[in-house]
Short mmCIF file of C-alpha atoms in Angstrom, two decimals:
data_model
loop_
_atom_site.label_atom_id
_atom_site.label_comp_id
_atom_site.label_asym_id
_atom_site.label_seq_id
_atom_site.Cartn_x
_atom_site.Cartn_y
_atom_site.Cartn_z
CA MET V 1 64.25 59.71 14.79
CA ASN V 2 67.55 58.29 14.93
CA THR V 3 68.15 55.19 13.47
CA ASP V 4 72.09 54.66 13.35
CA THR V 5 74.32 52.00 13.86
CA TYR V 6 77.04 52.94 17.10
CA VAL V 7 79.87 49.94 18.17
CA ILE V 8 81.83 50.01 21.32
CA GLY V 9 85.83 47.78 21.58
CA ASP V 10 87.02 45.93 24.24
CA VAL V 11 85.85 47.97 27.24
CA HIS V 12 88.08 45.18 29.99
CA GLY V 13 86.48 46.82 32.72
CA GLN V 14 87.08 50.41 32.36
CA TYR V 15 84.04 51.04 33.85
CA ALA V 16 84.35 55.08 34.27
CA ARG V 17 85.57 55.66 31.07
CA LEU V 18 82.45 53.95 29.83
CA VAL V 19 79.92 55.89 31.12
CA ARG V 20 81.79 59.04 29.71
CA LEU V 21 82.11 57.56 26.26
CA LEU V 22 78.25 57.31 26.59
CA LYS V 23 76.76 60.21 28.13
CA ASP V 24 79.53 61.94 25.41
CA ALA V 25 77.88 60.45 22.17
CA LYS V 26 74.14 60.80 24.53
CA LEU V 27 73.55 56.59 24.65
CA ALA V 28 72.59 57.43 27.39
CA ASP V 29 71.70 60.00 30.23
CA GLU V 30 72.96 61.68 33.44
CA ARG V 31 71.50 58.69 35.31
CA LEU V 32 73.14 56.75 32.46
CA ARG V 33 69.57 55.83 31.70
CA TRP V 34 68.76 54.74 26.84
CA SER V 35 68.77 57.88 25.37
CA CYS V 36 69.08 57.25 21.43
CA GLY V 37 66.22 56.14 21.61
CA GLN V 38 65.99 53.64 18.28
CA ALA V 39 69.66 53.94 17.31
CA ALA V 40 71.39 50.31 17.86
CA LEU V 41 74.74 50.09 20.13
CA TRP V 42 76.68 46.63 19.26
CA PHE V 43 79.53 45.48 22.26
CA ILE V 44 82.09 43.64 19.99
CA GLY V 45 83.73 41.84 23.71
CA ASP V 46 85.81 40.98 26.32
CA TYR V 47 84.15 43.06 28.97
CA CYS V 48 86.14 42.10 31.63
CA ASP V 49 89.74 42.07 32.65
CA ARG V 50 93.09 44.01 33.16
CA GLY V 51 90.38 47.22 34.22
CA PRO V 52 89.00 48.15 37.60
CA ASP V 53 85.46 46.81 36.80
CA GLY V 54 84.27 44.00 34.94
CA ILE V 55 80.87 44.30 37.07
CA GLY V 56 79.60 46.36 37.19
CA VAL V 57 80.60 46.92 33.32
CA LEU V 58 78.15 43.89 32.52
CA ASP V 59 75.44 45.46 34.44
CA LEU V 60 75.32 48.78 32.93
CA ILE V 61 75.55 47.14 29.24
CA MET V 62 72.42 44.15 30.80
CA ASN V 63 70.82 47.45 31.91
CA LEU V 64 70.47 49.10 28.82
CA GLN V 65 70.02 46.50 26.46
CA GLN V 66 66.60 45.76 28.37
CA GLN V 67 66.06 49.65 28.41
CA ALA V 68 66.41 50.49 24.53
CA ARG V 69 64.41 47.28 23.87
CA GLU V 70 61.38 49.45 25.35
CA VAL V 71 62.16 52.13 23.44
CA GLY V 72 62.78 49.90 20.09
CA GLY V 73 65.82 50.68 19.90
CA ARG V 74 68.73 47.43 20.36
CA VAL V 75 71.48 46.99 22.23
CA GLY V 76 74.31 44.37 21.54
CA ALA V 77 76.63 42.48 22.94
CA LEU V 78 78.76 40.14 21.37
CA LEU V 79 80.50 36.55 23.13
CA GLY V 80 84.48 38.04 23.16
CA ASN V 81 87.21 35.34 24.58
CA HIS V 82 87.99 36.99 27.60
CA GLU V 83 83.79 36.03 28.52
CA VAL V 84 84.42 32.41 28.15
CA VAL V 85 88.20 32.12 30.16
CA ILE V 86 86.23 34.25 32.55
CA LEU V 87 83.46 31.54 32.52
CA ALA V 88 85.66 28.81 32.19
CA ALA V 89 87.63 30.07 36.10
CA ARG V 90 83.91 30.30 36.86
CA CYS V 91 83.16 26.83 35.71
CA MET V 92 86.66 24.07 35.96
CA GLY V 93 88.09 27.03 37.55
CA ASP V 94 91.07 23.59 37.89
CA ALA V 95 90.95 21.99 34.61
CA PRO V 96 94.42 20.97 32.88
CA THR V 97 94.78 24.00 29.11
CA ALA V 98 97.52 24.10 26.84
CA GLY V 99 97.33 27.59 27.52
CA PRO V 100 99.63 29.92 30.01
CA GLY V 101 99.02 28.84 33.57
CA GLY V 102 98.07 25.19 33.80
CA ASN V 103 94.67 25.46 34.23
CA PHE V 104 91.26 27.88 33.67
CA HIS V 105 91.71 29.76 36.38
CA GLY V 106 95.77 30.36 35.81
CA HIS V 107 94.76 31.06 32.40
CA TRP V 108 92.25 33.26 33.17
CA LEU V 109 94.77 35.19 35.95
CA VAL V 110 97.46 35.04 33.04
CA ASN V 111 95.48 37.13 30.72
CA GLY V 112 94.17 39.96 32.80
CA GLY V 113 91.79 38.51 35.24
CA LEU V 114 91.45 39.54 38.21
CA GLU V 115 89.56 37.22 41.99
CA LEU V 116 86.89 39.62 42.46
CA ASP V 117 85.26 40.56 39.30
CA LEU V 118 85.25 36.23 39.70
CA ALA V 119 83.72 37.06 43.03
CA ARG V 120 81.09 39.67 41.80
CA LEU V 121 79.73 37.49 39.20
CA GLU V 122 76.45 36.14 39.56
CA ASP V 123 74.26 33.29 38.20
CA ARG V 124 72.48 35.98 36.26
CA HIS V 125 76.47 37.86 35.03
CA ALA V 126 76.97 33.83 34.11
CA GLU V 127 73.19 33.39 31.92
CA TRP V 128 73.55 36.53 29.98
CA LEU V 129 77.26 35.44 28.64
CA LEU V 130 76.24 31.84 28.09
CA SER V 131 73.54 33.82 25.93
CA LEU V 132 76.12 36.54 23.98
CA PRO V 133 75.80 35.92 19.74
CA ALA V 134 80.05 35.17 18.56
CA LEU V 135 79.08 36.63 15.22
CA ALA V 136 76.58 39.37 13.77
CA ARG V 137 75.81 40.75 11.10
CA VAL V 138 73.88 44.56 10.21
CA GLY V 139 73.03 45.70 6.69
CA ASN V 140 76.01 44.39 4.94
CA TRP V 141 78.42 44.75 8.15
CA LEU V 142 79.64 41.62 9.47
CA PHE V 143 80.32 42.05 13.85
CA MET V 144 83.39 39.44 15.12
CA HIS V 145 84.63 39.81 18.52
CA ALA V 146 88.90 38.44 17.28
CA ASN V 147 90.44 39.14 13.79
CA SER V 148 90.07 35.84 13.45
CA ILE V 149 88.99 32.74 10.68
CA GLY V 150 88.88 30.30 14.48
CA TYR V 151 85.26 30.98 13.90
CA LEU V 152 84.99 28.96 11.00
CA LYS V 153 86.06 26.05 12.54
CA TYR V 154 81.84 25.56 13.73
CA GLY V 155 80.07 26.45 10.94
CA SER V 156 79.91 28.38 7.65
CA SER V 157 76.64 30.66 8.56
CA ILE V 158 76.53 33.19 10.73
CA GLU V 159 73.53 31.15 13.13
CA HIS V 160 75.40 27.79 12.25
CA VAL V 161 78.32 29.26 14.39
CA ASN V 162 76.22 31.24 17.27
CA HIS V 163 74.70 27.70 16.82
CA GLU V 164 77.24 25.17 17.69
CA LEU V 165 79.19 27.54 20.40
CA GLY V 166 76.12 28.37 22.46
CA GLY V 167 75.65 24.92 22.62
CA LEU V 168 79.81 23.72 23.07
CA LEU V 169 78.88 26.22 26.39
CA GLU V 170 76.57 24.97 27.80
CA ARG V 171 77.48 21.23 27.63
CA LYS V 172 81.22 23.15 29.40
CA ASP V 173 83.70 20.49 28.21
CA PRO V 174 87.07 21.62 29.13
CA ALA V 175 88.83 20.32 25.89
CA GLU V 176 85.97 22.28 23.54
CA TRP V 177 86.38 25.43 25.33
CA ASP V 178 90.22 25.04 25.45
CA GLN V 179 90.16 23.79 21.95
CA LEU V 180 87.31 27.68 21.50
CA LEU V 181 90.04 29.82 23.46
CA GLY V 182 92.72 28.77 20.92
CA ALA V 183 91.00 29.44 17.98
CA MET V 184 90.45 32.90 18.67
CA GLY V 185 93.62 34.49 17.56
CA ARG V 186 94.84 37.45 15.83
CA ASP V 187 94.88 36.11 11.90
CA PHE V 188 94.76 39.46 9.72
CA GLY V 189 95.65 42.78 10.29
CA PRO V 190 97.33 45.25 8.67
CA GLY V 191 100.51 43.71 6.89
CA LYS V 192 99.60 40.40 8.60
CA PRO V 193 100.44 38.43 4.42
CA GLY V 194 97.50 36.55 3.84
CA SER V 195 95.18 39.07 5.75
CA ARG V 196 92.81 39.88 2.17
CA GLU V 197 92.44 37.21 1.83
CA LYS V 198 91.69 35.42 5.52
CA ILE V 199 88.88 38.86 4.65
CA ASP V 200 87.37 37.74 1.99
CA LEU V 201 87.46 34.17 3.14
CA LEU V 202 85.04 35.78 5.71
CA LEU V 203 83.11 37.40 4.38
CA SER V 204 81.74 35.68 1.45
CA THR V 205 81.31 32.74 3.75
CA PHE V 206 79.41 34.33 6.66
CA GLY V 207 77.23 36.79 3.68
CA ALA V 208 78.67 40.43 3.85
CA LYS V 209 80.93 43.17 2.38
CA ARG V 210 82.40 44.68 5.66
CA LEU V 211 83.77 43.45 9.17
CA VAL V 212 83.60 45.35 12.57
CA HIS V 213 86.10 43.81 14.75
CA GLY V 214 87.56 44.24 18.02
CA HIS V 215 90.60 42.12 20.08
CA THR V 216 93.26 43.54 18.61
CA PRO V 217 94.46 46.71 20.00
CA ILE V 218 94.29 49.42 17.15
CA SER V 219 98.11 49.88 18.87
CA GLY V 220 99.71 47.20 17.84
CA MET V 221 98.98 47.33 14.93
CA THR V 222 100.22 50.67 14.23
CA LYS V 223 102.63 50.74 16.66
CA GLU V 224 101.29 53.60 18.15
CA ASP V 225 101.08 54.80 21.87
CA PRO V 226 98.24 53.60 23.58
CA LEU V 227 97.70 57.27 24.54
CA GLN V 228 97.04 58.54 20.98
CA VAL V 229 94.67 56.20 19.39
CA THR V 230 91.08 58.67 19.88
CA GLN V 231 89.53 56.97 16.30
CA ALA V 232 88.64 53.68 14.89
CA LEU V 233 91.59 52.33 12.31
CA VAL V 234 90.33 50.99 8.85
CA TYR V 235 92.11 49.19 6.25
CA GLU V 236 92.07 46.79 3.69
CA ASN V 237 90.66 50.28 1.69
CA GLY V 238 87.89 49.50 3.48
CA LEU V 239 87.04 46.21 4.48
CA CYS V 240 87.51 46.15 8.28
CA VAL V 241 87.17 48.14 11.32
CA ASN V 242 89.89 47.78 14.75
CA VAL V 243 87.34 49.09 17.24
CA ASP V 244 89.33 48.25 20.14
CA ALA V 245 91.27 51.12 21.42
CA GLY V 246 93.09 49.64 24.05
CA MET V 247 91.06 51.17 26.68
CA TYR V 248 93.21 49.36 29.57
CA MET V 249 96.56 50.58 28.41
CA GLY V 250 95.30 54.53 28.74
CA SER V 251 93.04 55.10 25.47
CA SER V 252 90.20 57.13 26.61
CA GLY V 253 87.91 55.23 24.20
CA PHE V 254 85.55 56.31 21.30
CA VAL V 255 81.82 55.30 19.87
CA TYR V 256 82.07 54.44 16.41
CA LYS V 257 79.52 55.26 14.53
CA LEU V 258 78.67 52.62 12.05
CA PRO V 259 78.47 54.58 8.32
CA ASN V 260 75.65 54.18 6.02
CA VAL V 261 78.46 52.23 3.16
CA GLY V 262 77.11 49.61 0.73
#
């Protein structure tokens, strides 16, 4: 019985690479059906944009989620900033924003949005995206999309943050959505001033000992060639793990197996 936990970082529409990762890790079979029993697989956010088939990625994750549930496994998925921005483009495209592009549709395009993804985004996809949590705790690990302390603006517990952001997304208030997109920054990482203090604040606030995030491609932190990124970046003496391989930049990606540590 496999009860391990696996994590895949920002996919960004790279459907073919995701398929290969799932098959190679034996998380899905040749028919792309869940094949890892009672194990858990988490996707860390940013499923669409910058790659050729964001909607195919959504369909695959949604299908795996249902199949895993039927056999006692789990496929979890977090809300990333690209989920917010494509939903904003769909629901409030002409509303002005403080970000690039002048309005939500323009902001989405500037950030790698593809019109084909927006055209194929159905109500069922939108409803699923709106249901995703921003934060999750798995054992002693905190899972979050962005390496940002902006989540603290929305609550002091995982449950509170998820509740507040769920309500915000349902209200579809352009000003609130604009503020949310601005909150998903890049506040900590190797060599960043105050990084350890920000990480400690997140961990103590949300009751975890280590955290996993995506959002910032590993090559952006290490300055290496994205094509050479083949494993997670563990930093701050093991407190943080970055799983954004930079698949849209050419990395083949990887599946990170959560270590059994306290």
